[in-house]
Amino acid sequence: MASLAEKREAIAEEPVADPQARPEELRLLEALLFASSEPLDTATLAKRMPEGVDVKAALAQLQADYAPRGVNLVRIANKWTFRTAGDLAWLMTRESTETRRLSRAAIEVLAIIAYHQPVTRAEIEEIRGVVTSKGTLDVLLETGWIRPRGRRKTPGRPLTFGTTEAFLSQFSLEALGDLPGLEELKGTGMLDTRLPTGFTVPTPSDDPTLREDEDPLEPGDLELTLAPAPEPESGSGEGGDAA
Amino acid sequence: MASLAEKREAIAEEPVADPQARPEELRLLEALLFASSEPLDTATLAKRMPEGVDVKAALAQLQADYAPRGVNLVRIANKWTFRTAGDLAWLMTRESTETRRLSRAAIEVLAIIAYHQPVTRAEIEEIRGVVTSKGTLDVLLETGWIRPRGRRKTPGRPLTFGTTEAFLSQFSLEALGDLPGLEELKGTGMLDTRLPTGFTVPTPSDDPTLREDEDPLEPGDLELTLAPAPEPESGSGEGGDAA
Amino acid sequence: MTAEILSFETGRPTELAEGEPALVVDVEGYEGPLDLLLALARQQKVDLHKISILALADQYLQFIEEARKVRLELAADYLVMAAWLAFLKSRLLLPEPAVPDGPSAEEMATALANRLRRLEAIREAANRLLNRPQLQRDIFPRGNPEAIAEIRHPKYTATLYDLLTAYATQRQQGVLASVHLARRTVWSLAEARASLERLIGLPESEDWGCLDEYLVRYVAEPSQRATVFASSFAAALELVREGQLELNQKEAFAPIFFRKRPPQPPAAEPVPDMTAE
C-alpha cells in the first residue's frame, strides 16, 4: 500500500514537472481560501502572498479554474470564498422521512371526506360544526390520501374532495365500499344505538366519474390546492415559478 | 450591490463553454467533499451519486486532479477529505490556532500506544522504565487520539489502549501501516515488548476487533478512564512520571 | 531466564499518594533510570549494539554517586538500578560459574542493551511522528464547511380505527348539538340595565355596595365573567348619566362601589320615580 507520505512526495514533484500548470500563488490562494473560516478580502489575501503577486489577477484566474467545478470561487460583499456550485444545491440536502400522527381534526376531516365524498369544504364544516383550517386540508392533501376531484355546480363553484387509491392502501381497504355502514358502526359500539331514526351514514363511493352536480377541475386547480408550496428547495429563486 | 444570485449566474455561464471538461460525478464528489466538515467514506459518497458511477475511479481521478493544487484530496482511515497541501504549512501557520503542546512524556506514551497497540499501561511502563502518571494518559485521552479499547485477559484485567481515527487524521496517516519507520521497527524486533521473541510478528493494529487476549470494555470503563477530570497540563505534571 | 530482569522491571516505583512529600525525583531532568542510561549510552557515541555495558554501568554508578553528594535523597528507582548495575558489573567481571545460575551476565547485559535500543527506537519513532504534517498545524481542513440541510418528509400515519372512531364521534356530536340550544354567551346591555334597575329599586341600595360582588351572582360560569362585567359597567355609566346612580372607585382597578343616588334638592325629578317600572 502506497503510504500517504509517498503520495505527498509524488505530489510535490509534479509541479516541478510542469511548473506552468499550477503557479504557486494559485496554490497558496486556494489553500488560504479553503482553510479560512470566513470569506477573505483581497487585501488580507495580498498580505499573505509573496511580494509582487497580482492577487486580483490570480483570483480571477482561480475563479475561472473553479467555474466548471462542483465548487466555485465566489465573491460575497467583496470577500472571496469557496462555495458549492449553485446548481448542486440539491446535493447539499439530505432527505429523511419522519413519521407523524395525523391530528384529530385531520382525521375527522378525512373521515368525513371518505364517507361523504364528493364533498366541499363548506359541507365538511357543516358536518363538523367547526371551521376547517387551511392547514388541515393541506396536510391531508400532502398525505396523498385525498384529492380535489371537481367543482360543485353551486355559487362560488367550490372544490369537491374525494379519497384516492393511496387512501385505500393506507387503511387496507380493498374498496371504499368496505368502510363500515351504520349498522356495522353500531355493532362495534362506535355509534350509539339510541340514535334518532333519521340518522344515516352515507354509502361511500370514490367513483371518479363526476356527479351531475360536479364540473371538472379547471387547469391550475391542482396547483392552487397545493399552494402555497412548501419550501423544500431553499434555492435562491431558481425556479422562477412566480413568474 | 450585485446579489449573490447574479454572481452565481455569471459563473454558471462559463462551464457551457466546455461541458466535457468536467464529468458531473467529479463535480458532485468535489462539492460533497468540499462542503463536509468530516471525512466521508466511499459508501456514503456512493449513496449521493447517480446510479452506475464508479465512485472509486472518480475519487482516484479527483485525487490526481487536486494533487498539484493547494488543496489535496487525501484518504484517512478509508475516508476521503480535502486538506491543504502539506508543503504550504509555512503559509498556513498563521491560521493555526494554538496547537496543543504535548509533554515529552505524553509524546512518548502516544508513540508507544501507536506502535504497540493494543497495549496496557504496564507494557508502556516497561518500555519507558518509568511509571506513567495518570495525568499523562488523561491528557492523551482528552486529545481524542487514544482510547481504551478492551481489557487484557491477564490477572488484574488491565485496560488496553489503542489509537483512534482522529489520531490518523491528526498525523495525516491513511492507515496505521503508514506510521513512520514501522517496517524498520518491525524488522529489528523492536515492537516485541516481551523480551523473548515470540512466534508472532507483532504488528500494531487499530482494528476495533478485539484480539484473542482482549476482553470487551465493561460498562463504566469509559467514564473511569476519563475521570477524574484531567488537570490542565502543567509542567509539574510531567515530573511526576519519575516519582 | 529473564526473571531477574523482570523483577527489576516490576520493581518500578509506584506513584506517590497525594500529599505525600516527594523524594528528590529530578535527576537533572532524566525521566527515570532508563532515560539516564540511554543518555549516558548516547554519550559513548556508538551504536547501541556495540555499547559497552560495563562502561555504561560505570558511568551510571559514578553519576549517581555524584548526584547523591549533592542530594542525599535520590529516587529509589535510581538506586535500585544502581544496585542492579553493580551486581551486573560484578557478574561481568567474574568468570562464569560452571553451573549456570539464572541468566548469564552476558544475557543480562544484552537484555539491558535491548531495552535501551527499544526506548531509543520508540523515541525516534515519536520524533518522526511529530514531524509529520499535523492537522491544524501544517495542514488544514475546510475552514467553513457547508452544512448539509436536512429535509424532513413527513410520513403520516393513521389507522382505520382512528378514522372510524373519529367519524362516529363526530357524527353523533352533530346529532346531539342539534337537540340543545346554544347557550347565549353574551350579556346584553339591556339585560345588564334591567338587573341594575331592579337592584337600585331595593331599599338597601341606599348604602354603598360593591358592584363586583353583586355581579358575581349573575355569572353562571367563569367564561361569562367578562361579558357580565363589561355590560354592567356600561349600563351603570348610563344610569349615572341619567342621575339614578352614583359610582365610586378609590383608584384604578380597585373595586367599584355603587349606590342609589340620594335625592338632591336641585334635582328636578324624584329619583325613585325613575326606577319605577
PDB file of N, CA and C in Angstrom, chain C residues 146-191:
ATOM      1  N   GLU C 146     -19.827  23.631   4.670  1.00  0.00           N
ATOM      2  CA  GLU C 146     -21.213  23.996   4.395  1.00  0.00           C
ATOM      3  C   GLU C 146     -22.114  22.923   4.975  1.00  0.00           C
ATOM      4  N   ALA C 147     -23.060  23.374   5.704  1.00  0.00           N
ATOM      5  CA  ALA C 147     -23.951  22.410   6.364  1.00  0.00           C
ATOM      6  C   ALA C 147     -24.815  21.718   5.326  1.00  0.00           C
ATOM      7  N   ILE C 148     -25.030  20.471   5.574  1.00  0.00           N
ATOM      8  CA  ILE C 148     -25.958  19.744   4.725  1.00  0.00           C
ATOM      9  C   ILE C 148     -27.333  19.876   5.352  1.00  0.00           C
ATOM     10  N   ALA C 149     -28.208  20.497   4.608  1.00  0.00           N
ATOM     11  CA  ALA C 149     -29.540  20.744   5.154  1.00  0.00           C
ATOM     12  C   ALA C 149     -30.343  19.459   5.123  1.00  0.00           C
ATOM     13  N   GLU C 150     -31.116  19.295   6.132  1.00  0.00           N
ATOM     14  CA  GLU C 150     -31.926  18.086   6.196  1.00  0.00           C
ATOM     15  C   GLU C 150     -33.368  18.440   5.872  1.00  0.00           C
ATOM     16  N   ILE C 151     -33.881  17.765   4.865  1.00  0.00           N
ATOM     17  CA  ILE C 151     -35.291  17.970   4.531  1.00  0.00           C
ATOM     18  C   ILE C 151     -36.068  16.794   5.088  1.00  0.00           C
ATOM     19  N   ARG C 152     -36.998  17.091   5.939  1.00  0.00           N
ATOM     20  CA  ARG C 152     -37.797  16.021   6.522  1.00  0.00           C
ATOM     21  C   ARG C 152     -39.084  15.853   5.736  1.00  0.00           C
ATOM     22  N   HIS C 153     -39.302  14.655   5.296  1.00  0.00           N
ATOM     23  CA  HIS C 153     -40.565  14.367   4.635  1.00  0.00           C
ATOM     24  C   HIS C 153     -41.449  13.680   5.648  1.00  0.00           C
ATOM     25  N   PRO C 154     -42.535  14.326   5.993  1.00  0.00           N
ATOM     26  CA  PRO C 154     -43.403  13.677   6.966  1.00  0.00           C
ATOM     27  C   PRO C 154     -44.116  12.488   6.334  1.00  0.00           C
ATOM     28  N   LYS C 155     -44.188  11.427   7.066  1.00  0.00           N
ATOM     29  CA  LYS C 155     -44.962  10.281   6.615  1.00  0.00           C
ATOM     30  C   LYS C 155     -46.059  10.130   7.650  1.00  0.00           C
ATOM     31  N   TYR C 156     -47.286  10.384   7.211  1.00  0.00           N
ATOM     32  CA  TYR C 156     -48.370  10.404   8.178  1.00  0.00           C
ATOM     33  C   TYR C 156     -48.892   9.011   8.423  1.00  0.00           C
ATOM     34  N   THR C 157     -49.294   8.812   9.637  1.00  0.00           N
ATOM     35  CA  THR C 157     -49.884   7.519   9.950  1.00  0.00           C
ATOM     36  C   THR C 157     -51.246   7.740  10.580  1.00  0.00           C
ATOM     37  N   ALA C 158     -52.127   6.840  10.335  1.00  0.00           N
ATOM     38  CA  ALA C 158     -53.429   6.835  10.970  1.00  0.00           C
ATOM     39  C   ALA C 158     -53.985   5.447  10.739  1.00  0.00           C
ATOM     40  N   THR C 159     -54.756   4.977  11.663  1.00  0.00           N
ATOM     41  CA  THR C 159     -55.313   3.638  11.496  1.00  0.00           C
ATOM     42  C   THR C 159     -56.793   3.748  11.144  1.00  0.00           C
ATOM     43  N   LEU C 160     -57.314   2.664  10.633  1.00  0.00           N
ATOM     44  CA  LEU C 160     -58.738   2.639  10.289  1.00  0.00           C
ATOM     45  C   LEU C 160     -59.558   2.885  11.549  1.00  0.00           C
ATOM     46  N   TYR C 161     -59.075   2.352  12.664  1.00  0.00           N
ATOM     47  CA  TYR C 161     -59.794   2.550  13.927  1.00  0.00           C
ATOM     48  C   TYR C 161     -59.896   4.040  14.251  1.00  0.00           C
ATOM     49  N   ASP C 162     -58.753   4.748  14.109  1.00  0.00           N
ATOM     50  CA  ASP C 162     -58.759   6.206  14.345  1.00  0.00           C
ATOM     51  C   ASP C 162     -59.833   6.862  13.480  1.00  0.00           C
ATOM     52  N   LEU C 163     -59.823   6.431  12.220  1.00  0.00           N
ATOM     53  CA  LEU C 163     -60.693   7.053  11.225  1.00  0.00           C
ATOM     54  C   LEU C 163     -62.155   6.841  11.602  1.00  0.00           C
ATOM     55  N   LEU C 164     -62.487   5.613  11.938  1.00  0.00           N
ATOM     56  CA  LEU C 164     -63.881   5.284  12.202  1.00  0.00           C
ATOM     57  C   LEU C 164     -64.364   5.890  13.508  1.00  0.00           C
ATOM     58  N   THR C 165     -63.526   5.831  14.549  1.00  0.00           N
ATOM     59  CA  THR C 165     -63.972   6.443  15.809  1.00  0.00           C
ATOM     60  C   THR C 165     -64.132   7.944  15.625  1.00  0.00           C
ATOM     61  N   ALA C 166     -63.225   8.556  14.877  1.00  0.00           N
ATOM     62  CA  ALA C 166     -63.330   9.999  14.649  1.00  0.00           C
ATOM     63  C   ALA C 166     -64.642  10.314  13.945  1.00  0.00           C
ATOM     64  N   TYR C 167     -64.959   9.509  12.956  1.00  0.00           N
ATOM     65  CA  TYR C 167     -66.184   9.765  12.188  1.00  0.00           C
ATOM     66  C   TYR C 167     -67.416   9.564  13.056  1.00  0.00           C
ATOM     67  N   ALA C 168     -67.448   8.438  13.764  1.00  0.00           N
ATOM     68  CA  ALA C 168     -68.620   8.128  14.576  1.00  0.00           C
ATOM     69  C   ALA C 168     -68.824   9.195  15.655  1.00  0.00           C
ATOM     70  N   THR C 169     -67.750   9.557  16.330  1.00  0.00           N
ATOM     71  CA  THR C 169     -67.852  10.560  17.386  1.00  0.00           C
ATOM     72  C   THR C 169     -68.364  11.876  16.819  1.00  0.00           C
ATOM     73  N   GLN C 170     -67.806  12.235  15.690  1.00  0.00           N
ATOM     74  CA  GLN C 170     -68.154  13.494  15.061  1.00  0.00           C
ATOM     75  C   GLN C 170     -69.637  13.530  14.679  1.00  0.00           C
ATOM     76  N   ARG C 171     -70.092  12.472  14.059  1.00  0.00           N
ATOM     77  CA  ARG C 171     -71.488  12.460  13.600  1.00  0.00           C
ATOM     78  C   ARG C 171     -72.446  12.477  14.785  1.00  0.00           C
ATOM     79  N   GLN C 172     -72.131  11.737  15.831  1.00  0.00           N
ATOM     80  CA  GLN C 172     -73.032  11.711  16.995  1.00  0.00           C
ATOM     81  C   GLN C 172     -73.094  13.077  17.647  1.00  0.00           C
ATOM     82  N   GLN C 173     -71.944  13.714  17.731  1.00  0.00           N
ATOM     83  CA  GLN C 173     -71.905  15.065  18.309  1.00  0.00           C
ATOM     84  C   GLN C 173     -72.833  15.974  17.536  1.00  0.00           C
ATOM     85  N   GLY C 174     -72.782  15.835  16.220  1.00  0.00           N
ATOM     86  CA  GLY C 174     -73.624  16.663  15.358  1.00  0.00           C
ATOM     87  C   GLY C 174     -75.096  16.481  15.722  1.00  0.00           C
ATOM     88  N   VAL C 175     -75.482  15.229  15.963  1.00  0.00           N
ATOM     89  CA  VAL C 175     -76.876  14.953  16.299  1.00  0.00           C
ATOM     90  C   VAL C 175     -77.232  15.596  17.640  1.00  0.00           C
ATOM     91  N   LEU C 176     -76.359  15.425  18.611  1.00  0.00           N
ATOM     92  CA  LEU C 176     -76.614  15.994  19.926  1.00  0.00           C
ATOM     93  C   LEU C 176     -76.691  17.513  19.861  1.00  0.00           C
ATOM     94  N   ALA C 177     -75.820  18.102  19.118  1.00  0.00           N
ATOM     95  CA  ALA C 177     -75.743  19.559  19.049  1.00  0.00           C
ATOM     96  C   ALA C 177     -77.052  20.140  18.517  1.00  0.00           C
ATOM     97  N   SER C 178     -77.755  19.391  17.668  1.00  0.00           N
ATOM     98  CA  SER C 178     -78.970  19.948  17.096  1.00  0.00           C
ATOM     99  C   SER C 178     -80.115  19.882  18.110  1.00  0.00           C
ATOM    100  N   VAL C 179     -79.982  19.066  19.144  1.00  0.00           N
ATOM    101  CA  VAL C 179     -81.020  18.940  20.159  1.00  0.00           C
ATOM    102  C   VAL C 179     -80.957  20.100  21.135  1.00  0.00           C
ATOM    103  N   HIS C 180     -79.757  20.465  21.550  1.00  0.00           N
ATOM    104  CA  HIS C 180     -79.599  21.520  22.552  1.00  0.00           C
ATOM    105  C   HIS C 180     -79.498  22.882  21.904  1.00  0.00           C
ATOM    106  N   LEU C 181     -80.152  23.846  22.588  1.00  0.00           N
ATOM    107  CA  LEU C 181     -79.998  25.213  22.105  1.00  0.00           C
ATOM    108  C   LEU C 181     -78.634  25.721  22.557  1.00  0.00           C
ATOM    109  N   ALA C 182     -78.043  26.449  21.678  1.00  0.00           N
ATOM    110  CA  ALA C 182     -76.745  27.002  22.065  1.00  0.00           C
ATOM    111  C   ALA C 182     -76.964  28.024  23.162  1.00  0.00           C
ATOM    112  N   ARG C 183     -76.146  28.001  24.162  1.00  0.00           N
ATOM    113  CA  ARG C 183     -76.303  28.908  25.280  1.00  0.00           C
ATOM    114  C   ARG C 183     -75.829  30.294  24.867  1.00  0.00           C
ATOM    115  N   ARG C 184     -76.621  31.251  25.254  1.00  0.00           N
ATOM    116  CA  ARG C 184     -76.203  32.607  24.919  1.00  0.00           C
ATOM    117  C   ARG C 184     -75.003  32.986  25.793  1.00  0.00           C
ATOM    118  N   THR C 185     -74.010  33.459  25.162  1.00  0.00           N
ATOM    119  CA  THR C 185     -72.799  33.718  25.929  1.00  0.00           C
ATOM    120  C   THR C 185     -72.579  35.206  26.161  1.00  0.00           C
ATOM    121  N   VAL C 186     -73.457  36.022  25.606  1.00  0.00           N
ATOM    122  CA  VAL C 186     -73.254  37.465  25.777  1.00  0.00           C
ATOM    123  C   VAL C 186     -74.383  38.026  26.645  1.00  0.00           C
ATOM    124  N   TRP C 187     -73.979  38.823  27.602  1.00  0.00           N
ATOM    125  CA  TRP C 187     -74.957  39.529  28.435  1.00  0.00           C
ATOM    126  C   TRP C 187     -75.207  40.856  27.767  1.00  0.00           C
ATOM    127  N   SER C 188     -76.423  41.090  27.337  1.00  0.00           N
ATOM    128  CA  SER C 188     -76.657  42.318  26.573  1.00  0.00           C
ATOM    129  C   SER C 188     -76.719  43.515  27.520  1.00  0.00           C
ATOM    130  N   LEU C 189     -76.581  44.691  26.933  1.00  0.00           N
ATOM    131  CA  LEU C 189     -76.683  45.927  27.714  1.00  0.00           C
ATOM    132  C   LEU C 189     -78.054  46.030  28.371  1.00  0.00           C
ATOM    133  N   ALA C 190     -79.075  45.613  27.608  1.00  0.00           N
ATOM    134  CA  ALA C 190     -80.438  45.713  28.131  1.00  0.00           C
ATOM    135  C   ALA C 190     -80.601  44.843  29.367  1.00  0.00           C
ATOM    136  N   GLU C 191     -80.044  43.627  29.283  1.00  0.00           N
ATOM    137  CA  GLU C 191     -80.123  42.719  30.430  1.00  0.00           C
ATOM    138  C   GLU C 191     -79.430  43.345  31.641  1.00  0.00           C
TER     139      GLU C 191
END
